């Protein structure tokens, strides 16, 4: 079983749509969780951390379910500029960050 | 704001050649790492360092060497390039290990023919 799994997509949505990505992780000892964004032929950049209580940053909402070992990212009112690959990232104590393979989002007008 | 700087951005190597990918950060970060990214494989950790003089292997270390003589620099050496090492390489750093926010360089596109 892969340590961090994501649906690769692509998710093709119109502008203004709401889209949700899910991610599952295999190690129950994982301690920190993040979503990174990667544009085509660019480096990944931190989008937001994911906290147990859930957190929101503008149109983006991240949630964590430790019991089920999954993380979600919700994007509301999608913009063309949201088109990118979204990477689920898990940090286990004492190890490096583990990256999912990413979910590709394409927003069209 | 330089952040994490990688060179070269593009490189073509012949099988068997050696080369060094350079990485430097100006944020006084203790933790530095090298990843490779291949289609369908995601980012995979090659080597990492938790401070000057300390390095360790990641998930895919074979064929690569690293050293960390200073806090700022973390070069990645390909000893004898193979076509399987054709990939995009990202250097990254964070303030602490394992670190919350990790900052990536812009990437190095390497082709081995």
Coordinates of C-alpha atoms in Angstrom, one line a residue, chain B residues 51-99:
Chain B
X51 CA 22.8 20.1 9.3
X52 CA 26.3 20.7 8.2
X53 CA 28.3 17.5 8.1
X54 CA 25.2 15.3 8.4
X55 CA 23.6 13.5 5.5
X56 CA 21.4 10.5 5.2
X57 CA 19.7 8.4 2.5
X58 CA 16.2 8.8 1.3
X59 CA 13.9 6.5 -0.7
X60 CA 16.0 6.4 -3.9
X61 CA 19.7 7.1 -3.1
X62 CA 21.4 4.7 -5.5
X63 CA 23.6 6.4 -8.0
X64 CA 23.8 9.7 -6.1
X65 CA 26.1 11.2 -3.6
X66 CA 25.7 14.3 -1.4
X67 CA 27.8 16.3 1.0
X68 CA 27.0 19.2 3.4
X69 CA 30.1 21.1 4.2
X70 CA 28.2 24.3 4.9
X71 CA 24.7 25.2 6.1
X72 CA 24.1 27.0 2.8
X73 CA 25.1 24.4 0.2
X74 CA 23.9 20.9 -0.6
X75 CA 25.2 19.6 -3.9
X76 CA 24.0 16.4 -5.5
X77 CA 26.5 14.3 -7.5
X78 CA 25.6 11.8 -10.2
X79 CA 28.5 9.4 -10.2
X80 CA 27.9 7.7 -13.6
X81 CA 24.8 8.9 -15.3
X82 CA 22.2 6.4 -16.5
X83 CA 19.1 6.9 -18.7
X84 CA 17.0 6.0 -15.6
X85 CA 18.3 9.1 -14.0
X86 CA 16.5 11.3 -16.5
X87 CA 14.2 13.3 -14.3
X88 CA 13.4 16.6 -12.8
X89 CA 15.4 17.3 -9.6
X90 CA 14.3 19.6 -6.9
X91 CA 16.3 20.8 -4.0
X92 CA 14.4 21.9 -0.9
X93 CA 15.1 23.3 2.5
X94 CA 13.2 24.0 5.7
X95 CA 14.1 25.7 9.0
X96 CA 13.9 22.6 11.1
X97 CA 13.8 18.9 10.6
X98 CA 11.4 17.4 9.6
X99 CA 10.1 20.9 9.1

